Structure formats: structure tokens, C-alpha cells
Amino acid sequence: MSTRRVPDNVPTPAEDCQSLEEAFKGWGTDEKKIIRVLGCRNASQRRKIRDTYQQRNTKSLIDSLHSELSGDFRKAVILWTYDPPERDAKLANEALKSRKKGINQLQVIVEIACASSPHHLMAVRQAYCSLFDCSLEEEITANVSLPLRKILVGLVSSYRYDKEVEDLNVASLEAAKLHDAIKAKQLDQDNVMWILCTRNVCQLKATFECYRNNYGNPIDQDIKNCGKGILESILKVVIWCIDSPEKHFAEVIRGAIIGLGTDEDSLTRVIVTRAEIDMMKVRGEYFNTYKSSLDKAVVGDTSGDYRDFLMTLLGDKI
Amino acid sequence: MSTRRVPDNVPTPAEDCQSLEEAFKGWGTDEKKIIRVLGCRNASQRRKIRDTYQQRNTKSLIDSLHSELSGDFRKAVILWTYDPPERDAKLANEALKSRKKGINQLQVIVEIACASSPHHLMAVRQAYCSLFDCSLEEEITANVSLPLRKILVGLVSSYRYDKEVEDLNVASLEAAKLHDAIKAKQLDQDNVMWILCTRNVCQLKATFECYRNNYGNPIDQDIKNCGKGILESILKVVIWCIDSPEKHFAEVIRGAIIGLGTDEDSLTRVIVTRAEIDMMKVRGEYFNTYKSSLDKAVVGDTSGDYRDFLMTLLGDKI
């Protein structure tokens, strides 16, 4: 379900490195060439390019991109060039270190924990330790206050069973536990944490469906009705990232685009992190929900090389 | 710090498999040969033997050992032959599925979570999912009641930073938090959980030392004085497994041996799981604490092939 196009005849990593070196050479930078090379390679091809570039040059590809590019374009290309676990570790660190820690920042942690494979989440935790001299969960504990700390530590610590197994008795039982907590407006109950942090995705989907059937409303709606605090907002993101990540990411893109100005960081993050996972689904969801085209919205709200790069990841030919 | 001896000239995996096949052949089984081969190979050599055996035979090496051997000897050889993450996943499962879930069973989970490397713990969680169709933390949630559930889920979910970094301010601050919780006899406070489940081992050692300096007693002693429940016992095992695993394992061996009868399961577990990690230290600790030789204790309390196998793992030449 990737939108990023890889050409039929992919050049060797050495050829790609040569193109990049040419693009960096002299006074100007050939941004189009950089987009044509990096924007059209998958994660394993990009890793090979990074490795080969490092062998051929005195500095890393990331460093070169940093000194040759600028602005939102630079940020997007660099995020795309990192190894995905390293990229997500950096995104999590940025979110946890930012002065403001609202839903816009903290949802990044939820996306990594709930909308990735268990294996990827483990790799992100390993990368976090390598990059930042402490564990991701220590960083959360140090930077996020209760009750969000509890749910975020629980979520990033999860290693969910990743096969499609569900037990309808468990679903019914745990839907009831969730309903009790929501009715009592005690969303930070240990019961809620355990269910959301340890159950596998397939089981949780069954539990959420059971909730709707037994209690009338979708669970995210009942959570919303508990209050307008950040705990409610985070739990809604948790439910969406587990139940249908494309809904969450379509909403983030929408939020980044509508209104005055554009939230480039969020727009870049979603397109870069989901281009190789479920961007087709996000695009479909966006169209169904907002009755307009995601691609047109991106084109309308961005410009220059930054726009060209995002559109390349969205599958545009350049 | 391994006690297990690997010969200077190790036969190839194919040669070892041939020796094992010969040992299995005909009516009797040549147990000594099995001990000589498997007991004197390290984890990666054993894995190669397992793989080669599988290619050469219609059944797995584990299945062959199961049908050729019996009793405690069989159990020990099979545990030793598994890949370490698979072995620990099986030990954890056995502990969680046993009817009695006292300290003897639950401490197995603590050993895996607190006396292993973060990387090994992740591998155990992956193996658990592959073997048992649910995650380790789901199994704990389903089988262990509060407040132990909370601490065990937290511990197995940890991925501690594994470099030697400590912050003495954090140590002092968190020693105070632990002291407050112990004074209030609220050992299951979230604060206690976060400290024990997210901090790296080096930091925790500094915190425990700080505790002793600031409040007079070692923290494990103060925890013991809180009560004689299983929570206190488990927390003491947590502290020991983090601070000096050899103390914990020497105590388990002592408990398995003294008194009427022998607890073979515990004895086997400690020797098999620590032989390649810190058995030399455990032996030294045993001698210092109990003023007697661990090796003599094992020889005195076991017999036959089982004894020979354990003694081989302890470094005896056979």
C-alpha cells in the first residue's frame, strides 16, 4: 500500500551516490536530482545508498544533505533518509524535548507505539538508547506528567502478539471493563492501561466492536464525552491508531493543512512515515471523510522543492 | 565468567551430530557421550548442532533427546539445548501455567527480566509470542493477580539503557521516593514501579547505594521489614537480580539443596541459565555466604547422569 514509486531499473547504490555527489557539487544544488534519487528508493535501497555514500565520502549523507539543503525541504529529505527506527527515535525525542507538550507532540509517541509493527517499535527503542543515552521510557517518565506518563510508558513498552487471533469472550469482558472505566470517568485505571498496552491489535479491534454493539456508541466517542482534556485526546489517538491508523493520519494531514498557515512538521511526518506503509489507505480515507483530494490539498498548501518532494512520496512522477 | 568448558579443538557440527546419532542408536543410549558433546559446547555451537541435526534427521534434536532420555537428566539436557531465548520463554510459560504461583515460580520471571541483558529480554518476548500465541505480558496479566501483575508486567516490558551511566542526583531523589514508599508500606506505588522498571542497572545500583547511605539500612532489608507477603519477597528478588544476581542465584541453589529432598527444577534452572553468564561469581558468592563449596553441594545432592551433566556445566572434566 505504498505510494512511493521505485523505477523498474534501479541504479546501483554507487550510481545513485554519484548522482547525489553531482547534485551537491559546485555553488548551486540540484534539488530535483536529489528528489529523483532519494524520493524514488525504498527503505533498504536508501540504507545501501547511505552506506555507500559514507564509504565514498568523508562525511555522511545526512551531513551533506544538511549542509546543501534548507527549510522544510531539508527536514523532509533528511527524515526520509534516516533508517526508519532511527527516524522515529528522533521524532520521539523531538516531541519529548519540545517546550510545549500538547496533543500535537505527544501523539507522535502514540503513532510510533500503536501504528507500527511490534518489531519496529522494539527497533525504535533500541535506536533511542543508542542515540540518546537513556531509554525511551525513561525520557517519557522524565518529561511527561501523570496520567499521560503512565499510558505512554505502557504503550511504548508493549510488544504485542502480531498474529490475527481474537477471543470474543475476552472482547466482551474487556469491553465491559472499558465501559465501566469510561462511565466512572476514570480513564487512567490500571485495567484500561493493561487492555490497551498488552492486547494484540486484532483482539483490540474485536473489543472495540464489541463495545459499540453492547453499549451503543463507538468507544472513541464515549471517551470524548468524558471531557476535553489531553488524556481524552490521547486515548482517542490510541484507539484510532490501533483500530484504523489511516483515519488518524488523514485527520493529522487535514489539521496540518486547513486554517491559516500550514503545520509543515506534521505534514512532513505523516507523509514520510506512512508513504511506505498505508498512504494509499490514508488518501482514500481523506477523500471519503473530507470529500476532497489529499494530493490537491498538499499541492495547494506547499511550494517549491518541498512540494515536489512530498508529491514524489505520494507517487507523482517528476 | 563461564564455567562450561569448550575443548580447544571443537569437532564440526556434522561430527557432533554423528556422535549424537551414535549415542541414540540401538537399545541403550550412551548418556556419557551426549554429555561430552552437548555439555561442552557454547550456545552458538549448540545452535549449529541443532540445525545440522534437523537437516540430517527426520526429527529435531530436542525430540530425539526427549525420546532417548528421562527424568531430571532429560529436563536439564533439553533446557540446555534450546536456544537461550526459547528456553527462557518456556521457563516463563511453565512458571505462569503452574497451579501454584508462589515465589519459587514467579521469581523465574524476575530473573529473566532483571538478570538478563535488555537485548536478551526482547528476544525472550519475541520467542514467547512465537511459541505460545500470546505475548508474555498478556500471559502475566491473565495468570497473576494484583499487585504482582503490575510489577511483573512492568519488569518484562522494560528495555533498559545498557551502558554504564549514573546520575547521583537522580539516585538521591529516587532513593528518597523509594524510602517514602517503604515507610508508607506502599510497595506497589507507581513511583516504585517506574524506578525499578525503567532505570538502567548502573543507575539503580547507585540508587540502592544512596539508599543505604542516606537511610541506614540496605533497601532489601527495609523491604523485608514491610511484611512477609509475596510482594515483599518478589521485590527483594528484583533488587538482588539487579544489584548482584550472583547473590540471588547462590541463594536459589542453597534453597534447592538444603533440607529434605532436592528441588531439581530450581537447581537445573540456575545452573543451565547461568553457566555461560556468571556461574564463577555464583560459586564464589556461595562459598562466601555459606562457607561451603557449591560443587560439593551439587555432587552430594544429585546422582548419575544428571549429576555428571550439571558438573560438566560447572566445569568438571568428564
mmCIF file of N, CA, C and O in Angstrom, chain A residues 119 121-123 125-130 132-138 141-142 146 149-150 153 156-163 165 177 190-191 194 197-200 203, chain B residues 119 121-123 125-130 132-138 141-142 146 149-150 153 156-163 165 177 190-191 194 197-200 203:
data_model
loop_
_atom_site.group_PDB
_atom_site.id
_atom_site.type_symbol
_atom_site.label_atom_id
_atom_site.label_comp_id
_atom_site.label_asym_id
_atom_site.label_seq_id
_atom_site.Cartn_x
_atom_site.Cartn_y
_atom_site.Cartn_z
ATOM 1 N N HIS A 119 7.707 -5.313 16.051
ATOM 2 C CA HIS A 119 9.127 -5.419 15.755
ATOM 3 C C HIS A 119 9.743 -4.034 15.528
ATOM 4 O O HIS A 119 10.837 -3.731 16.014
ATOM 5 N N LEU A 121 8.639 -1.201 16.711
ATOM 6 C CA LEU A 121 8.683 -0.484 17.994
ATOM 7 C C LEU A 121 9.921 -0.890 18.796
ATOM 8 O O LEU A 121 10.595 -0.054 19.394
ATOM 9 N N MET A 122 10.232 -2.182 18.809
ATOM 10 C CA MET A 122 11.438 -2.641 19.506
ATOM 11 C C MET A 122 12.685 -1.993 18.913
ATOM 12 O O MET A 122 13.588 -1.574 19.632
ATOM 13 N N ALA A 123 12.724 -1.930 17.579
ATOM 14 C CA ALA A 123 13.888 -1.339 16.914
ATOM 15 C C ALA A 123 14.003 0.150 17.262
ATOM 16 O O ALA A 123 15.107 0.672 17.432
ATOM 17 N N ARG A 125 13.047 1.491 20.082
ATOM 18 C CA ARG A 125 13.554 1.580 21.457
ATOM 19 C C ARG A 125 15.064 1.345 21.497
ATOM 20 O O ARG A 125 15.787 1.985 22.255
ATOM 21 N N GLN A 126 15.521 0.399 20.684
ATOM 22 C CA GLN A 126 16.961 0.154 20.621
ATOM 23 C C GLN A 126 17.681 1.378 20.070
ATOM 24 O O GLN A 126 18.689 1.822 20.615
ATOM 25 N N ALA A 127 17.140 1.949 18.986
ATOM 26 C CA ALA A 127 17.758 3.130 18.381
ATOM 27 C C ALA A 127 17.760 4.281 19.382
ATOM 28 O O ALA A 127 18.738 5.031 19.477
ATOM 29 N N TYR A 128 16.692 4.406 20.153
ATOM 30 C CA TYR A 128 16.610 5.504 21.134
ATOM 31 C C TYR A 128 17.758 5.402 22.139
ATOM 32 O O TYR A 128 18.419 6.394 22.428
ATOM 33 N N CYS A 129 17.971 4.200 22.651
ATOM 34 C CA CYS A 129 19.070 4.013 23.607
ATOM 35 C C CYS A 129 20.417 4.353 22.972
ATOM 36 O O CYS A 129 21.267 4.978 23.608
ATOM 37 N N SER A 130 20.618 3.948 21.722
ATOM 38 C CA SER A 130 21.898 4.227 21.072
ATOM 39 C C SER A 130 22.104 5.718 20.860
ATOM 40 O O SER A 130 23.217 6.224 20.975
ATOM 41 N N PHE A 132 20.426 8.447 22.381
ATOM 42 C CA PHE A 132 20.187 9.473 23.407
ATOM 43 C C PHE A 132 20.639 9.108 24.816
ATOM 44 O O PHE A 132 20.264 9.774 25.776
ATOM 45 N N ASP A 133 21.399 8.052 24.966
ATOM 46 C CA ASP A 133 21.955 7.724 26.282
ATOM 47 C C ASP A 133 20.926 7.536 27.380
ATOM 48 O O ASP A 133 21.221 7.755 28.579
ATOM 49 N N CYS A 134 19.723 7.210 27.029
ATOM 50 C CA CYS A 134 18.745 6.767 28.029
ATOM 51 C C CYS A 134 17.645 6.043 27.265
ATOM 52 O O CYS A 134 17.626 6.082 26.032
ATOM 53 N N SER A 135 16.778 5.369 27.976
ATOM 54 C CA SER A 135 15.737 4.636 27.268
ATOM 55 C C SER A 135 14.565 5.566 26.965
ATOM 56 O O SER A 135 14.382 6.595 27.624
ATOM 57 N N LEU A 136 13.775 5.181 25.969
ATOM 58 C CA LEU A 136 12.600 5.973 25.602
ATOM 59 C C LEU A 136 11.670 6.122 26.800
ATOM 60 O O LEU A 136 11.117 7.195 27.056
ATOM 61 N N GLU A 137 11.522 5.039 27.574
ATOM 62 C CA GLU A 137 10.582 5.114 28.701
ATOM 63 C C GLU A 137 11.110 6.008 29.828
ATOM 64 O O GLU A 137 10.333 6.676 30.509
ATOM 65 N N GLU A 138 12.431 6.049 29.996
ATOM 66 C CA GLU A 138 12.991 6.986 30.980
ATOM 67 C C GLU A 138 12.720 8.421 30.549
ATOM 68 O O GLU A 138 12.401 9.280 31.372
ATOM 69 N N THR A 141 9.170 9.262 31.273
ATOM 70 C CA THR A 141 8.979 9.449 32.711
ATOM 71 C C THR A 141 9.516 10.806 33.156
ATOM 72 O O THR A 141 8.919 11.489 33.991
ATOM 73 N N ALA A 142 10.641 11.206 32.575
ATOM 74 C CA ALA A 142 11.254 12.482 32.985
ATOM 75 C C ALA A 142 10.522 13.696 32.427
ATOM 76 O O ALA A 142 10.596 14.774 33.001
ATOM 77 N N LEU A 146 1.891 12.767 35.046
ATOM 78 C CA LEU A 146 0.762 11.852 35.187
ATOM 79 C C LEU A 146 -0.525 12.517 34.722
ATOM 80 O O LEU A 146 -0.615 13.721 34.840
ATOM 81 N N ARG A 149 1.949 10.021 31.515
ATOM 82 C CA ARG A 149 3.176 9.253 31.654
ATOM 83 C C ARG A 149 2.880 7.748 31.679
ATOM 84 O O ARG A 149 3.511 6.953 30.986
ATOM 85 N N LYS A 150 1.882 7.430 32.475
ATOM 86 C CA LYS A 150 1.526 6.022 32.680
ATOM 87 C C LYS A 150 1.121 5.358 31.363
ATOM 88 O O LYS A 150 1.618 4.285 31.014
ATOM 89 N N VAL A 153 4.239 5.316 28.792
ATOM 90 C CA VAL A 153 5.245 4.299 29.134
ATOM 91 C C VAL A 153 4.694 2.914 28.816
ATOM 92 O O VAL A 153 5.374 2.075 28.213
ATOM 93 N N VAL A 156 4.681 2.379 24.865
ATOM 94 C CA VAL A 156 5.975 2.146 24.193
ATOM 95 C C VAL A 156 6.640 0.861 24.684
ATOM 96 O O VAL A 156 7.530 0.338 24.023
ATOM 97 N N SER A 157 6.215 0.374 25.857
ATOM 98 C CA SER A 157 6.814 -0.860 26.378
ATOM 99 C C SER A 157 6.152 -2.107 25.815
ATOM 100 O O SER A 157 6.593 -3.217 26.082
ATOM 101 N N SER A 158 5.082 -1.929 25.070
ATOM 102 C CA SER A 158 4.333 -3.102 24.614
ATOM 103 C C SER A 158 5.097 -3.874 23.556
ATOM 104 O O SER A 158 5.903 -3.319 22.807
ATOM 105 N N TYR A 159 4.921 -5.163 23.557
ATOM 106 C CA TYR A 159 5.366 -5.975 22.422
ATOM 107 C C TYR A 159 4.202 -6.901 22.118
ATOM 108 O O TYR A 159 4.099 -8.009 22.626
ATOM 109 N N ARG A 160 3.287 -6.400 21.291
ATOM 110 C CA ARG A 160 2.033 -7.105 21.068
ATOM 111 C C ARG A 160 2.240 -8.356 20.216
ATOM 112 O O ARG A 160 3.057 -8.350 19.292
ATOM 113 N N TYR A 161 1.473 -9.375 20.544
ATOM 114 C CA TYR A 161 1.412 -10.561 19.696
ATOM 115 C C TYR A 161 0.919 -10.115 18.332
ATOM 116 O O TYR A 161 -0.054 -9.377 18.248
ATOM 117 N N ASP A 162 1.599 -10.530 17.242
ATOM 118 C CA ASP A 162 1.233 -9.884 15.979
ATOM 119 C C ASP A 162 0.524 -10.781 14.980
ATOM 120 O O ASP A 162 0.526 -10.501 13.795
ATOM 121 N N LYS A 163 -0.107 -11.833 15.478
ATOM 122 C CA LYS A 163 -0.905 -12.639 14.546
ATOM 123 C C LYS A 163 -2.386 -12.313 14.732
ATOM 124 O O LYS A 163 -2.785 -11.695 15.705
ATOM 125 N N VAL A 165 -5.400 -13.156 15.954
ATOM 126 C CA VAL A 165 -6.092 -14.040 16.880
ATOM 127 C C VAL A 165 -7.021 -13.186 17.713
ATOM 128 O O VAL A 165 -6.635 -12.126 18.190
ATOM 129 N N LYS A 177 -15.077 -3.860 30.916
ATOM 130 C CA LYS A 177 -14.137 -3.164 31.804
ATOM 131 C C LYS A 177 -13.893 -1.736 31.315
ATOM 132 O O LYS A 177 -13.844 -0.792 32.100
ATOM 133 N N ASP A 190 -5.788 1.183 35.964
ATOM 134 C CA ASP A 190 -4.827 0.169 35.521
ATOM 135 C C ASP A 190 -5.442 -0.805 34.511
ATOM 136 O O ASP A 190 -4.787 -1.233 33.567
ATOM 137 N N ASN A 191 -6.710 -1.135 34.727
ATOM 138 C CA ASN A 191 -7.402 -2.034 33.797
ATOM 139 C C ASN A 191 -7.356 -1.526 32.363
ATOM 140 O O ASN A 191 -7.103 -2.288 31.429
ATOM 141 N N TRP A 194 -3.812 -1.861 30.960
ATOM 142 C CA TRP A 194 -3.422 -3.221 30.573
ATOM 143 C C TRP A 194 -4.054 -3.650 29.276
ATOM 144 O O TRP A 194 -3.422 -4.262 28.442
ATOM 145 N N CYS A 197 -2.456 -1.678 26.435
ATOM 146 C CA CYS A 197 -0.999 -1.832 26.269
ATOM 147 C C CYS A 197 -0.549 -3.272 26.055
ATOM 148 O O CYS A 197 0.599 -3.481 25.647
ATOM 149 N N THR A 198 -1.376 -4.264 26.368
ATOM 150 C CA THR A 198 -0.865 -5.626 26.201
ATOM 151 C C THR A 198 -1.594 -6.431 25.124
ATOM 152 O O THR A 198 -1.028 -7.356 24.567
ATOM 153 N N ARG A 199 -2.844 -6.077 24.815
ATOM 154 C CA ARG A 199 -3.580 -6.914 23.867
ATOM 155 C C ARG A 199 -3.102 -6.715 22.438
ATOM 156 O O ARG A 199 -2.683 -5.630 22.063
ATOM 157 N N ASN A 200 -3.243 -7.773 21.647
ATOM 158 C CA ASN A 200 -2.843 -7.638 20.257
ATOM 159 C C ASN A 200 -3.887 -6.827 19.483
ATOM 160 O O ASN A 200 -5.040 -6.680 19.904
ATOM 161 N N GLN A 203 -7.270 -8.468 18.576
ATOM 162 C CA GLN A 203 -8.121 -8.610 19.754
ATOM 163 C C GLN A 203 -8.742 -7.263 20.121
ATOM 164 O O GLN A 203 -9.936 -7.176 20.429
ATOM 165 N N HIS B 119 18.697 -6.843 25.566
ATOM 166 C CA HIS B 119 18.545 -7.485 24.271
ATOM 167 C C HIS B 119 17.999 -8.910 24.428
ATOM 168 O O HIS B 119 17.111 -9.335 23.682
ATOM 169 N N LEU B 121 16.184 -10.027 26.890
ATOM 170 C CA LEU B 121 14.774 -9.950 27.307
ATOM 171 C C LEU B 121 13.862 -9.729 26.103
ATOM 172 O O LEU B 121 12.802 -10.356 25.983
ATOM 173 N N MET B 122 14.277 -8.861 25.183
ATOM 174 C CA MET B 122 13.477 -8.648 23.972
ATOM 175 C C MET B 122 13.351 -9.937 23.176
ATOM 176 O O MET B 122 12.293 -10.256 22.649
ATOM 177 N N ALA B 123 14.460 -10.671 23.077
ATOM 178 C CA ALA B 123 14.443 -11.925 22.319
ATOM 179 C C ALA B 123 13.515 -12.939 22.984
ATOM 180 O O ALA B 123 12.817 -13.699 22.310
ATOM 181 N N ARG B 125 10.833 -12.174 24.695
ATOM 182 C CA ARG B 125 9.451 -11.754 24.408
ATOM 183 C C ARG B 125 9.050 -12.155 22.997
ATOM 184 O O ARG B 125 7.917 -12.577 22.750
ATOM 185 N N GLN B 126 9.989 -12.031 22.064
ATOM 186 C CA GLN B 126 9.692 -12.453 20.690
ATOM 187 C C GLN B 126 9.460 -13.954 20.640
ATOM 188 O O GLN B 126 8.511 -14.430 20.025
ATOM 189 N N ALA B 127 10.340 -14.710 21.325
ATOM 190 C CA ALA B 127 10.192 -16.173 21.337
ATOM 191 C C ALA B 127 8.862 -16.558 21.975
ATOM 192 O O ALA B 127 8.180 -17.478 21.515
ATOM 193 N N TYR B 128 8.480 -15.833 23.031
ATOM 194 C CA TYR B 128 7.224 -16.151 23.726
ATOM 195 C C TYR B 128 6.038 -16.042 22.758
ATOM 196 O O TYR B 128 5.186 -16.920 22.698
ATOM 197 N N CYS B 129 6.011 -14.949 21.996
ATOM 198 C CA CYS B 129 4.924 -14.762 21.022
ATOM 199 C C CYS B 129 4.920 -15.886 19.988
ATOM 200 O O CYS B 129 3.866 -16.390 19.608
ATOM 201 N N SER B 130 6.099 -16.276 19.527
ATOM 202 C CA SER B 130 6.153 -17.333 18.506
ATOM 203 C C SER B 130 5.671 -18.669 19.051
ATOM 204 O O SER B 130 5.027 -19.441 18.363
ATOM 205 N N PHE B 132 3.767 -19.322 21.997
ATOM 206 C CA PHE B 132 2.547 -19.505 22.790
ATOM 207 C C PHE B 132 1.331 -18.702 22.333
ATOM 208 O O PHE B 132 0.358 -18.573 23.067
ATOM 209 N N ASP B 133 1.402 -18.112 21.149
ATOM 210 C CA ASP B 133 0.234 -17.417 20.609
ATOM 211 C C ASP B 133 -0.325 -16.311 21.490
ATOM 212 O O ASP B 133 -1.540 -16.003 21.428
ATOM 213 N N CYS B 134 0.491 -15.755 22.347
ATOM 214 C CA CYS B 134 0.104 -14.531 23.040
ATOM 215 C C CYS B 134 1.391 -13.918 23.563
ATOM 216 O O CYS B 134 2.443 -14.552 23.519
ATOM 217 N N SER B 135 1.320 -12.673 24.016
ATOM 218 C CA SER B 135 2.546 -12.050 24.499
ATOM 219 C C SER B 135 2.798 -12.455 25.945
ATOM 220 O O SER B 135 1.883 -12.853 26.665
ATOM 221 N N LEU B 136 4.056 -12.344 26.361
ATOM 222 C CA LEU B 136 4.419 -12.667 27.743
ATOM 223 C C LEU B 136 3.615 -11.809 28.711
ATOM 224 O O LEU B 136 3.138 -12.286 29.739
ATOM 225 N N GLU B 137 3.424 -10.525 28.366
ATOM 226 C CA GLU B 137 2.719 -9.640 29.295
ATOM 227 C C GLU B 137 1.222 -9.966 29.369
ATOM 228 O O GLU B 137 0.613 -9.831 30.423
ATOM 229 N N GLU B 138 0.647 -10.449 28.261
ATOM 230 C CA GLU B 138 -0.748 -10.902 28.314
ATOM 231 C C GLU B 138 -0.879 -12.111 29.233
ATOM 232 O O GLU B 138 -1.825 -12.229 30.007
ATOM 233 N N THR B 141 -0.733 -10.957 32.765
ATOM 234 C CA THR B 141 -1.994 -10.305 33.130
ATOM 235 C C THR B 141 -3.088 -11.344 33.378
ATOM 236 O O THR B 141 -3.894 -11.206 34.297
ATOM 237 N N ALA B 142 -3.099 -12.399 32.579
ATOM 238 C CA ALA B 142 -4.150 -13.410 32.709
ATOM 239 C C ALA B 142 -3.929 -14.326 33.908
ATOM 240 O O ALA B 142 -4.883 -14.904 34.434
ATOM 241 N N LEU B 146 -3.142 -8.837 41.095
ATOM 242 C CA LEU B 146 -2.541 -7.600 41.615
ATOM 243 C C LEU B 146 -2.022 -7.824 43.022
ATOM 244 O O LEU B 146 -2.586 -8.641 43.725
ATOM 245 N N ARG B 149 0.977 -8.513 39.409
ATOM 246 C CA ARG B 149 0.784 -8.365 37.972
ATOM 247 C C ARG B 149 1.464 -7.089 37.475
ATOM 248 O O ARG B 149 2.168 -7.089 36.468
ATOM 249 N N LYS B 150 1.219 -6.023 38.228
ATOM 250 C CA LYS B 150 1.718 -4.703 37.840
ATOM 251 C C LYS B 150 3.244 -4.688 37.758
ATOM 252 O O LYS B 150 3.816 -4.242 36.760
ATOM 253 N N VAL B 153 4.514 -7.200 34.870
ATOM 254 C CA VAL B 153 4.308 -6.658 33.516
ATOM 255 C C VAL B 153 5.306 -5.535 33.264
ATOM 256 O O VAL B 153 5.947 -5.475 32.209
ATOM 257 N N VAL B 156 8.947 -7.093 32.715
ATOM 258 C CA VAL B 156 9.212 -7.776 31.439
ATOM 259 C C VAL B 156 9.098 -6.813 30.261
ATOM 260 O O VAL B 156 9.605 -7.095 29.179
ATOM 261 N N SER B 157 8.420 -5.680 30.463
ATOM 262 C CA SER B 157 8.282 -4.713 29.367
ATOM 263 C C SER B 157 9.466 -3.776 29.265
ATOM 264 O O SER B 157 9.549 -2.972 28.345
ATOM 265 N N SER B 158 10.373 -3.856 30.215
ATOM 266 C CA SER B 158 11.471 -2.893 30.232
ATOM 267 C C SER B 158 12.459 -3.151 29.103
ATOM 268 O O SER B 158 12.623 -4.267 28.632
ATOM 269 N N TYR B 159 13.045 -2.056 28.618
ATOM 270 C CA TYR B 159 14.206 -2.195 27.740
ATOM 271 C C TYR B 159 15.202 -1.174 28.258
ATOM 272 O O TYR B 159 15.230 -0.023 27.834
ATOM 273 N N ARG B 160 15.989 -1.598 29.240
ATOM 274 C CA ARG B 160 16.860 -0.674 29.946
ATOM 275 C C ARG B 160 18.022 -0.236 29.075
ATOM 276 O O ARG B 160 18.564 -1.019 28.312
ATOM 277 N N TYR B 161 18.395 1.016 29.258
ATOM 278 C CA TYR B 161 19.611 1.529 28.643
ATOM 279 C C TYR B 161 20.758 0.698 29.192
ATOM 280 O O TYR B 161 20.841 0.474 30.392
ATOM 281 N N ASP B 162 21.658 0.207 28.323
ATOM 282 C CA ASP B 162 22.605 -0.779 28.855
ATOM 283 C C ASP B 162 24.048 -0.297 28.945
ATOM 284 O O ASP B 162 24.967 -1.117 28.980
ATOM 285 N N LYS B 163 24.245 0.996 28.983
ATOM 286 C CA LYS B 163 25.614 1.477 29.206
ATOM 287 C C LYS B 163 25.774 1.917 30.659
ATOM 288 O O LYS B 163 24.804 2.072 31.379
ATOM 289 N N VAL B 165 25.991 4.387 32.931
ATOM 290 C CA VAL B 165 25.746 5.803 33.153
ATOM 291 C C VAL B 165 24.964 5.943 34.444
ATOM 292 O O VAL B 165 24.020 5.197 34.683
ATOM 293 N N LYS B 177 12.333 8.650 47.063
ATOM 294 C CA LYS B 177 10.996 8.178 46.661
ATOM 295 C C LYS B 177 10.764 6.739 47.123
ATOM 296 O O LYS B 177 9.690 6.378 47.610
ATOM 297 N N ASP B 190 3.093 3.580 41.976
ATOM 298 C CA ASP B 190 3.580 3.742 40.603
ATOM 299 C C ASP B 190 5.032 4.224 40.565
ATOM 300 O O ASP B 190 5.814 3.808 39.709
ATOM 301 N N ASN B 191 5.370 5.108 41.510
ATOM 302 C CA ASN B 191 6.747 5.600 41.590
ATOM 303 C C ASN B 191 7.770 4.471 41.688
ATOM 304 O O ASN B 191 8.799 4.476 41.018
ATOM 305 N N TRP B 194 8.032 2.612 38.359
ATOM 306 C CA TRP B 194 8.783 3.292 37.301
ATOM 307 C C TRP B 194 10.275 3.227 37.532
ATOM 308 O O TRP B 194 11.046 3.027 36.614
ATOM 309 N N CYS B 197 11.426 -0.344 36.950
ATOM 310 C CA CYS B 197 11.181 -0.898 35.612
ATOM 311 C C CYS B 197 11.806 -0.095 34.477
ATOM 312 O O CYS B 197 11.900 -0.605 33.363
ATOM 313 N N THR B 198 12.195 1.159 34.718
ATOM 314 C CA THR B 198 12.728 1.910 33.576
ATOM 315 C C THR B 198 14.201 2.280 33.725
ATOM 316 O O THR B 198 14.878 2.487 32.730
ATOM 317 N N ARG B 199 14.712 2.375 34.947
ATOM 318 C CA ARG B 199 16.099 2.832 35.105
ATOM 319 C C ARG B 199 17.108 1.777 34.677
ATOM 320 O O ARG B 199 16.843 0.575 34.824
ATOM 321 N N ASN B 200 18.256 2.242 34.208
ATOM 322 C CA ASN B 200 19.279 1.266 33.824
ATOM 323 C C ASN B 200 19.944 0.684 35.076
ATOM 324 O O ASN B 200 19.855 1.247 36.171
ATOM 325 N N GLN B 203 22.420 2.855 37.087
ATOM 326 C CA GLN B 203 21.719 3.897 37.841
ATOM 327 C C GLN B 203 21.059 3.293 39.084
ATOM 328 O O GLN B 203 21.118 3.857 40.174
#
